[in-house]
Coordinates of C-alpha atoms in Angstrom, one line a residue:
M1 CA 0.0 -0.2 0.1
A2 CA 1.9 3.2 -0.5
T3 CA 2.0 6.1 1.6
N4 CA -0.8 8.6 1.8
V5 CA 2.3 11.8 0.9
A6 CA 2.0 14.9 -1.9
T7 CA -1.2 12.5 -3.1
P8 CA -1.8 14.4 -5.8
L9 CA 1.7 14.1 -7.0
Y10 CA 1.4 10.4 -6.6
Q11 CA -1.7 10.2 -9.2
Q12 CA -0.2 13.0 -11.6
L13 CA 3.4 10.5 -11.6
T14 CA 1.7 7.3 -11.7
A15 CA -0.4 8.6 -15.0
E16 CA 2.8 9.8 -16.4
F17 CA 4.8 6.5 -15.7
E18 CA 1.2 4.3 -17.4
A19 CA 2.0 7.1 -20.7
A20 CA 5.6 5.9 -21.2
R21 CA 6.1 2.1 -19.8
N22 CA 6.5 0.8 -22.8
S23 CA 8.9 2.8 -24.5
G24 CA 12.8 2.1 -25.0
S25 CA 13.0 -2.1 -25.3
E26 CA 11.7 -4.7 -23.6
A27 CA 14.6 -5.4 -21.4
I28 CA 14.4 -1.4 -20.3
S29 CA 10.6 -1.8 -19.4
A30 CA 11.2 -4.2 -17.9
L31 CA 13.7 -2.9 -15.1
R32 CA 10.8 0.6 -14.9
N33 CA 7.6 -1.7 -14.6
N34 CA 9.2 -3.3 -11.6
A35 CA 11.1 0.1 -10.4
F36 CA 7.7 1.7 -10.4
S37 CA 5.3 -1.2 -8.6
F38 CA 8.4 -1.1 -5.4
F39 CA 7.4 3.0 -5.3
R40 CA 3.4 1.9 -5.9
E41 CA 3.7 -0.5 -3.4
K42 CA 5.8 1.6 -1.1
G43 CA 5.1 5.7 -1.7
F44 CA 6.7 9.1 -0.7
P45 CA 9.4 7.7 2.5
S46 CA 7.6 9.6 5.5
I47 CA 8.1 10.7 8.7
R48 CA 7.4 7.1 9.8
E49 CA 10.4 5.5 8.5
E50 CA 13.5 5.7 10.2
D51 CA 15.5 7.7 7.6
W52 CA 12.6 10.0 6.9
R53 CA 11.9 11.2 11.0
F54 CA 13.2 14.7 11.0
T55 CA 12.2 15.5 7.3
N56 CA 8.4 15.8 5.7
L57 CA 8.6 15.8 2.9
V58 CA 4.3 17.0 3.0
P59 CA 5.4 20.8 2.7
F60 CA 7.6 20.2 0.0
L61 CA 5.7 18.3 -2.2
D62 CA 2.0 19.2 -2.1
V63 CA 2.1 21.4 -4.8
P64 CA 1.1 21.4 -7.9
L65 CA 3.9 19.7 -10.8
E66 CA 4.5 19.0 -14.2
F67 CA 7.5 17.1 -15.9
T68 CA 7.7 19.7 -18.7
P69 CA 10.5 22.2 -19.0
A70 CA 10.0 25.7 -19.9
P71 CA 11.8 26.9 -22.8
V72 CA 14.9 28.9 -22.9
S73 CA 16.7 30.9 -25.4
E74 CA 20.5 30.0 -26.3
E75 CA 20.8 34.1 -25.3
E76 CA 19.3 33.1 -21.9
L77 CA 21.4 29.9 -21.7
K78 CA 24.4 31.5 -22.6
K79 CA 24.5 34.6 -19.8
A80 CA 23.6 31.6 -17.2
V81 CA 26.9 29.6 -18.0
E82 CA 29.1 33.1 -17.5
T83 CA 27.7 34.2 -14.1
N84 CA 27.8 30.7 -13.1
L85 CA 31.7 29.6 -13.5
I86 CA 33.9 29.8 -11.0
P87 CA 36.6 32.3 -11.5
E88 CA 40.1 31.3 -10.8
L89 CA 39.0 27.5 -11.6
D90 CA 40.7 26.3 -15.6
G91 CA 39.6 23.4 -16.1
Y92 CA 37.3 21.6 -18.9
R93 CA 33.2 22.5 -18.7
L94 CA 29.9 19.7 -19.5
V95 CA 26.9 22.2 -19.2
L96 CA 23.4 20.8 -18.9
V97 CA 20.0 22.0 -19.7
N98 CA 17.4 19.8 -18.1
G99 CA 20.0 16.7 -18.1
S100 CA 20.3 17.0 -21.3
I101 CA 24.2 17.8 -23.1
N102 CA 24.6 20.6 -24.3
K103 CA 27.3 20.4 -27.1
N104 CA 27.5 24.4 -27.9
L105 CA 28.2 25.3 -24.4
S106 CA 30.6 22.4 -23.4
V107 CA 33.8 23.1 -23.4
L108 CA 35.7 19.2 -23.4
P109 CA 39.4 17.2 -24.4
E110 CA 40.3 15.7 -27.0
G111 CA 41.3 12.5 -27.8
D112 CA 39.6 9.3 -26.1
N113 CA 40.4 9.9 -23.2
L114 CA 37.4 11.1 -22.1
T115 CA 34.5 9.6 -23.0
V116 CA 31.4 11.4 -22.0
Q117 CA 27.5 11.2 -23.9
P118 CA 24.2 10.9 -22.7
L119 CA 22.3 8.8 -21.1
K120 CA 20.0 7.2 -22.7
N121 CA 22.3 6.2 -25.6
I122 CA 23.1 3.9 -23.4
S123 CA 20.1 3.3 -21.3
D124 CA 19.8 -0.4 -23.5
S125 CA 22.9 -1.9 -23.2
E126 CA 24.0 -4.6 -21.3
S127 CA 26.5 -2.0 -20.3
F128 CA 24.3 0.1 -18.2
R129 CA 22.7 -3.1 -16.8
E130 CA 25.8 -4.9 -15.6
L131 CA 27.3 -1.0 -13.9
T132 CA 24.3 -0.2 -12.6
R133 CA 23.3 -1.1 -8.4
Y134 CA 20.0 -1.0 -9.3
K135 CA 19.2 -4.0 -11.7
D136 CA 16.0 -4.3 -10.1
G137 CA 15.6 -0.9 -10.5
V138 CA 14.6 0.0 -6.5
G139 CA 17.6 -0.7 -4.7
G140 CA 15.3 -0.6 -0.9
N141 CA 15.1 3.8 -2.2
S142 CA 11.8 4.6 -3.5
L143 CA 13.2 7.8 -4.9
V144 CA 15.6 5.7 -6.2
A145 CA 12.7 3.3 -7.7
L146 CA 10.6 6.6 -8.9
N147 CA 13.8 7.4 -10.2
T148 CA 14.5 4.7 -12.6
A149 CA 11.0 4.2 -13.5
L150 CA 10.4 7.7 -14.8
F151 CA 14.0 9.3 -15.9
S152 CA 14.2 10.6 -19.5
D153 CA 17.7 11.7 -19.3
G154 CA 21.7 13.2 -18.0
Y155 CA 25.2 12.3 -18.8
Y156 CA 27.2 9.3 -19.1
I157 CA 31.1 9.6 -18.0
E158 CA 33.8 7.3 -18.8
V159 CA 37.5 7.6 -18.5
K160 CA 40.1 5.4 -20.1
K161 CA 41.8 3.0 -18.4
N162 CA 45.2 4.8 -17.1
A163 CA 44.3 7.8 -18.1
E164 CA 44.6 11.0 -16.3
I165 CA 42.2 13.9 -17.3
D166 CA 45.0 16.9 -16.4
K167 CA 42.0 19.1 -15.6
P168 CA 39.3 19.2 -13.7
V169 CA 35.9 19.5 -14.9
L170 CA 33.1 21.4 -14.4
L171 CA 29.1 19.9 -14.8
L172 CA 27.4 22.5 -14.8
H173 CA 23.4 21.6 -14.7
I174 CA 21.2 24.2 -15.9
Y175 CA 17.6 23.7 -15.0
T176 CA 14.8 25.9 -16.8
C177 CA 11.4 26.1 -14.9
G178 CA 8.6 28.1 -17.1
Q179 CA 5.7 26.6 -14.2
N180 CA 5.8 24.4 -10.7
T181 CA 7.6 21.6 -11.6
F182 CA 8.9 17.7 -11.0
V183 CA 12.6 17.1 -12.8
Q184 CA 15.0 12.6 -12.7
P185 CA 17.9 13.6 -14.0
R186 CA 19.8 10.4 -13.7
H187 CA 24.4 9.8 -14.0
M188 CA 26.8 7.9 -14.4
L189 CA 30.5 8.0 -13.5
V190 CA 33.3 5.3 -14.8
A191 CA 36.6 5.6 -13.9
N192 CA 38.7 2.6 -15.7
P193 CA 41.7 0.9 -13.5
S194 CA 44.5 3.7 -12.6
S195 CA 42.6 6.6 -13.8
K196 CA 41.7 9.5 -12.7
I197 CA 39.6 12.2 -12.7
E198 CA 38.3 15.8 -10.3
L199 CA 34.7 17.0 -10.8
V200 CA 33.5 20.3 -9.9
E201 CA 29.6 19.9 -10.3
R202 CA 27.1 23.5 -9.9
S203 CA 23.1 23.2 -10.2
V204 CA 21.5 26.1 -11.4
V205 CA 17.1 26.9 -11.9
L206 CA 15.8 29.8 -14.4
K207 CA 12.4 30.5 -13.1
Q208 CA 10.4 33.0 -11.2
D209 CA 8.0 32.6 -8.5
S210 CA 7.8 28.5 -9.3
V211 CA 8.8 25.5 -7.5
F212 CA 11.8 23.3 -8.2
V213 CA 12.3 19.9 -7.2
A214 CA 14.9 17.7 -8.2
N215 CA 14.4 13.5 -7.6
S216 CA 18.3 13.5 -9.3
V217 CA 20.3 9.6 -8.9
C218 CA 24.0 9.5 -9.3
E219 CA 26.0 6.4 -10.0
I220 CA 29.6 6.1 -9.5
V221 CA 32.1 3.5 -10.5
V222 CA 35.8 3.3 -9.3
K223 CA 37.3 1.4 -10.7
E224 CA 40.7 -0.9 -9.6
N225 CA 43.0 1.9 -8.4
A226 CA 40.9 5.3 -10.1
R227 CA 41.1 7.8 -8.0
V228 CA 38.1 9.8 -7.6
S229 CA 37.5 12.9 -6.5
Q230 CA 34.1 14.5 -6.2
Y231 CA 33.0 18.3 -5.1
L232 CA 29.7 20.0 -5.5
I233 CA 28.9 23.3 -4.6
Q234 CA 24.6 23.5 -3.6
Y235 CA 23.5 27.1 -3.4
N236 CA 20.5 27.9 -4.8
Q237 CA 17.2 30.1 -4.4
K238 CA 14.1 29.7 -2.9
N239 CA 11.6 27.1 -4.1
E240 CA 13.7 25.0 -4.9
R241 CA 13.7 21.4 -3.3
W242 CA 16.8 19.1 -4.2
L243 CA 16.3 14.7 -3.8
N244 CA 20.4 14.0 -4.5
Y245 CA 20.9 9.9 -4.5
T246 CA 24.9 8.7 -5.6
H247 CA 25.5 5.4 -5.0
V248 CA 29.9 5.3 -5.2
N249 CA 31.3 1.3 -6.2
Q250 CA 35.0 0.6 -5.4
A251 CA 37.5 -1.5 -6.7
R252 CA 40.6 -2.9 -5.1
S253 CA 43.2 0.2 -4.1
S254 CA 41.2 2.6 -5.1
R255 CA 40.6 5.9 -4.1
Y256 CA 36.9 8.7 -3.6
D257 CA 36.6 11.1 -2.3
N258 CA 33.9 13.9 -1.9
Y259 CA 33.4 17.8 -0.2
T260 CA 29.7 18.7 -0.5
V261 CA 28.7 22.2 0.6
T262 CA 25.4 23.4 1.4
L263 CA 24.8 27.3 1.5
P264 CA 21.5 29.1 2.3
G265 CA 18.7 29.9 -0.5
S266 CA 17.4 26.7 -1.3
D267 CA 13.8 25.2 0.7
L268 CA 14.5 21.5 1.0
V269 CA 17.7 20.2 0.3
R270 CA 18.3 15.9 1.0
N271 CA 21.2 14.1 0.2
N272 CA 21.6 10.4 0.8
L273 CA 25.6 9.5 -0.1
D274 CA 26.0 5.4 -0.2
V275 CA 29.7 4.2 -0.8
S276 CA 31.0 0.8 -0.7
L277 CA 33.8 -0.4 -0.3
N278 CA 34.4 -3.4 -2.6
G279 CA 38.0 -4.3 -2.4
T280 CA 41.1 -4.2 0.1
T281 CA 43.2 -1.0 0.4
T282 CA 40.2 1.1 -0.5
E283 CA 39.9 4.6 0.4
S284 CA 37.1 6.7 0.8
H285 CA 37.4 10.7 2.2
L286 CA 33.9 12.3 2.8
Y287 CA 33.7 16.5 3.9
G288 CA 30.8 17.8 3.9
L289 CA 29.8 21.9 5.5
Y290 CA 26.5 22.8 5.9
L291 CA 25.4 26.7 6.2
V292 CA 21.6 26.5 6.8
A293 CA 19.5 29.6 7.7
G294 CA 15.8 31.4 7.5
N295 CA 13.7 28.4 7.2
Q296 CA 16.0 26.4 5.3
V297 CA 16.1 21.8 6.5
T298 CA 19.3 20.5 5.4
D299 CA 19.2 16.7 5.7
N300 CA 22.6 14.7 5.3
H301 CA 22.6 11.0 5.2
T302 CA 25.8 8.5 4.5
A303 CA 26.7 5.0 4.9
V304 CA 30.0 3.4 4.2
H305 CA 29.9 -0.2 4.1
H306 CA 33.3 -2.1 4.9
I307 CA 33.5 -5.3 3.2
H308 CA 37.5 -6.5 2.6
P309 CA 39.9 -5.8 5.0
N310 CA 42.9 -3.2 5.0
C311 CA 40.5 0.5 4.1
Q312 CA 39.7 3.0 4.9
S313 CA 37.5 5.5 5.2
N314 CA 37.3 9.0 6.6
E315 CA 34.3 11.8 7.4
L316 CA 33.6 15.2 8.6
Y317 CA 30.9 17.2 8.4
K318 CA 30.7 20.6 10.1
G319 CA 27.3 22.6 10.1
V320 CA 26.7 25.9 11.0
I321 CA 22.3 27.2 11.5
K322 CA 20.8 30.3 12.5
D323 CA 17.6 31.5 11.7
S324 CA 14.4 28.8 12.7
G325 CA 17.1 26.6 9.6
K326 CA 16.9 22.6 10.5
A327 CA 19.9 20.2 9.9
V328 CA 20.3 16.9 9.9
F329 CA 23.0 14.6 10.2
N330 CA 22.4 10.9 9.8
G331 CA 25.9 8.9 9.5
K332 CA 25.8 5.0 9.1
V333 CA 29.6 2.8 8.6
Y334 CA 28.9 -0.7 8.3
V335 CA 31.5 -3.1 8.7
E336 CA 31.4 -6.5 8.0
K337 CA 32.8 -9.7 9.7
E338 CA 36.0 -10.4 6.4
A339 CA 36.8 -6.6 7.2
Q340 CA 39.5 -6.8 8.8
Q341 CA 42.4 -4.3 9.9
T342 CA 39.7 -1.5 9.3
N343 CA 41.0 1.9 9.8
A344 CA 36.8 4.2 9.9
Y345 CA 36.7 7.6 11.7
Q346 CA 33.5 9.5 11.7
Q347 CA 32.6 13.5 12.9
N348 CA 29.6 15.6 12.8
N349 CA 29.7 18.8 14.9
N350 CA 27.8 21.6 15.4
L351 CA 27.4 25.2 15.9
L352 CA 24.1 26.7 16.5
L353 CA 23.5 30.7 16.7
S354 CA 19.6 31.2 17.8
D355 CA 17.4 29.3 19.7
K356 CA 15.8 28.4 16.8
A357 CA 18.1 26.9 15.3
Q358 CA 18.1 23.2 14.9
V359 CA 20.4 20.3 14.8
Y360 CA 19.0 16.2 15.1
A361 CA 22.7 14.7 14.7
K362 CA 23.0 10.4 14.5
P363 CA 26.6 8.9 13.9
Q364 CA 26.2 5.2 13.3
L365 CA 28.8 2.6 13.0
E366 CA 27.7 -1.1 13.4
I367 CA 31.1 -3.2 13.7
F368 CA 30.7 -7.0 13.2
A369 CA 35.3 -7.1 12.8
D370 CA 37.2 -8.1 15.6
D371 CA 41.0 -5.9 14.6
V372 CA 39.2 -2.5 13.8
K373 CA 39.8 1.1 14.0
C374 CA 37.0 3.2 14.0
S375 CA 35.6 5.7 16.3
H376 CA 32.6 8.1 15.7
G377 CA 31.2 11.4 17.0
C378 CA 29.2 14.4 17.5
T379 CA 28.6 17.6 18.8
I380 CA 26.1 21.1 18.7
G381 CA 26.8 24.4 20.5
Q382 CA 27.2 27.1 20.1
F383 CA 30.3 29.9 20.4
N384 CA 32.5 30.4 23.1
P385 CA 31.6 32.7 25.7
E386 CA 35.5 33.1 26.2
S387 CA 36.6 33.2 22.8
L388 CA 34.0 35.4 21.4
F389 CA 34.9 37.9 24.6
Y390 CA 38.9 37.2 23.2
L391 CA 37.9 39.0 20.9
R392 CA 36.1 41.3 21.1
S393 CA 38.8 42.4 24.0
R394 CA 41.3 43.3 21.7
G395 CA 38.8 46.3 19.8
I396 CA 37.2 43.5 17.1
G397 CA 33.6 44.5 17.1
E398 CA 31.0 42.1 17.2
E399 CA 30.2 40.6 14.3
A400 CA 33.6 40.9 12.9
S401 CA 34.8 38.1 15.8
R402 CA 31.8 35.7 15.2
K403 CA 33.0 35.5 11.8
L404 CA 35.8 34.8 12.3
L405 CA 35.3 32.5 14.9
I406 CA 32.6 30.2 11.7
E407 CA 35.1 30.7 10.3
A408 CA 38.0 28.9 12.6
F409 CA 35.2 26.6 13.1
A410 CA 35.2 25.8 9.2
F411 CA 38.4 25.6 8.6
D412 CA 38.6 22.2 9.0
I413 CA 36.9 20.8 5.9
I414 CA 37.3 24.2 3.5
D415 CA 41.3 23.4 4.1
K416 CA 40.7 20.1 3.0
F417 CA 39.9 20.9 -0.3
G418 CA 42.5 20.1 -3.0
N419 CA 41.2 22.4 -6.1
E420 CA 42.5 25.6 -5.0
A421 CA 39.9 28.1 -6.9
V422 CA 37.2 25.8 -5.1
K423 CA 38.5 26.9 -2.0
N424 CA 38.3 30.3 -2.7
Y425 CA 35.1 30.3 -4.4
V426 CA 33.0 27.9 -1.8
R427 CA 35.0 30.5 0.9
E428 CA 33.8 33.2 -0.6
L429 CA 30.4 32.0 -0.6
L430 CA 31.0 31.5 3.1
Y431 CA 32.0 35.3 3.6
A432 CA 28.7 36.7 1.7
N433 CA 26.4 34.9 4.1
L434 CA 27.1 34.7 7.1

């Protein structure tokens, strides 16, 4: 029985699926049918589910939504690209408009080290079904299942074996929203053995007074000895609701680094990051920084699965919450019985700047091995009055003192950034939003 969450939208999605259920090959149609059957049975997540206890989707989805983006001129797109580039970032550029690759606005490396094509080009292929974790179209998650049933396009990026992409790739997602709009892009990245790539992602919505909802899924395959660094800069506008699911599957001796920065603006940001260390001597580093303001809800859920011996994961998330903002952090680390000599670290720290700010934090460890080094922790607090007094006693104003303390609090995250241009850009955005 479907959960009665956003019932009008549920009915709209059902009608949309029925109209398109037989498009594509027999195999992709079966995948979509299985996925929508799961979604039909489970429905939207509700606060009765443990992973959604503190994030109620009803207020964010209970509006009439359309599924067709608004048309936009090439001039508007060019302007959107120019105004959303990252200063000083010397790199390539992949621009997607409503989930579809725009070659005219993209700047990609020559040669065959990097293959970029629309996901719809491979969605009917055996490669898509082999590489995707969600072979049944479900993955135990109703929003992933909904995306599987209704996605239309996205990017497919593949890095050639032994290739190192010499510059970072800026992934700029542009969406156009005339009326209230619901989109479901799906993306995939494959880093072949001993390859290396750095991605920087930004999303922008061209809209007026309308609601925009995105239910996005990204799957990343990091093969043996490969390295992937992914920066997600989430800086959006009011009336935007972002539901993001990223799954990472790592092979032996690979490394994956994730840097997620969420700034004020969007009504809702829900990030699910699921990492499987599926080989020995594998390494993962997850860093998150969120600044929550107004009535914004920012919800970060992470899951790190240690399956094999001699692997390392390092996770540090920090949040600054002001006004009536609400932040949620739920981090899970699983260590299987065979994953001996695992080294897993997880920490979540939160700074509250007002009496109305809320934080719900739940770091978790599930360990079934006996030869491991694992730790986790969480802190929630306000400004240290002694530190504030110390700065003010040296002639620094109260507002400037608070900014300095916030900068010091966030320093641990920003300092981990390997890309200097991104580091400087995020630091400037942080200052602008304090």
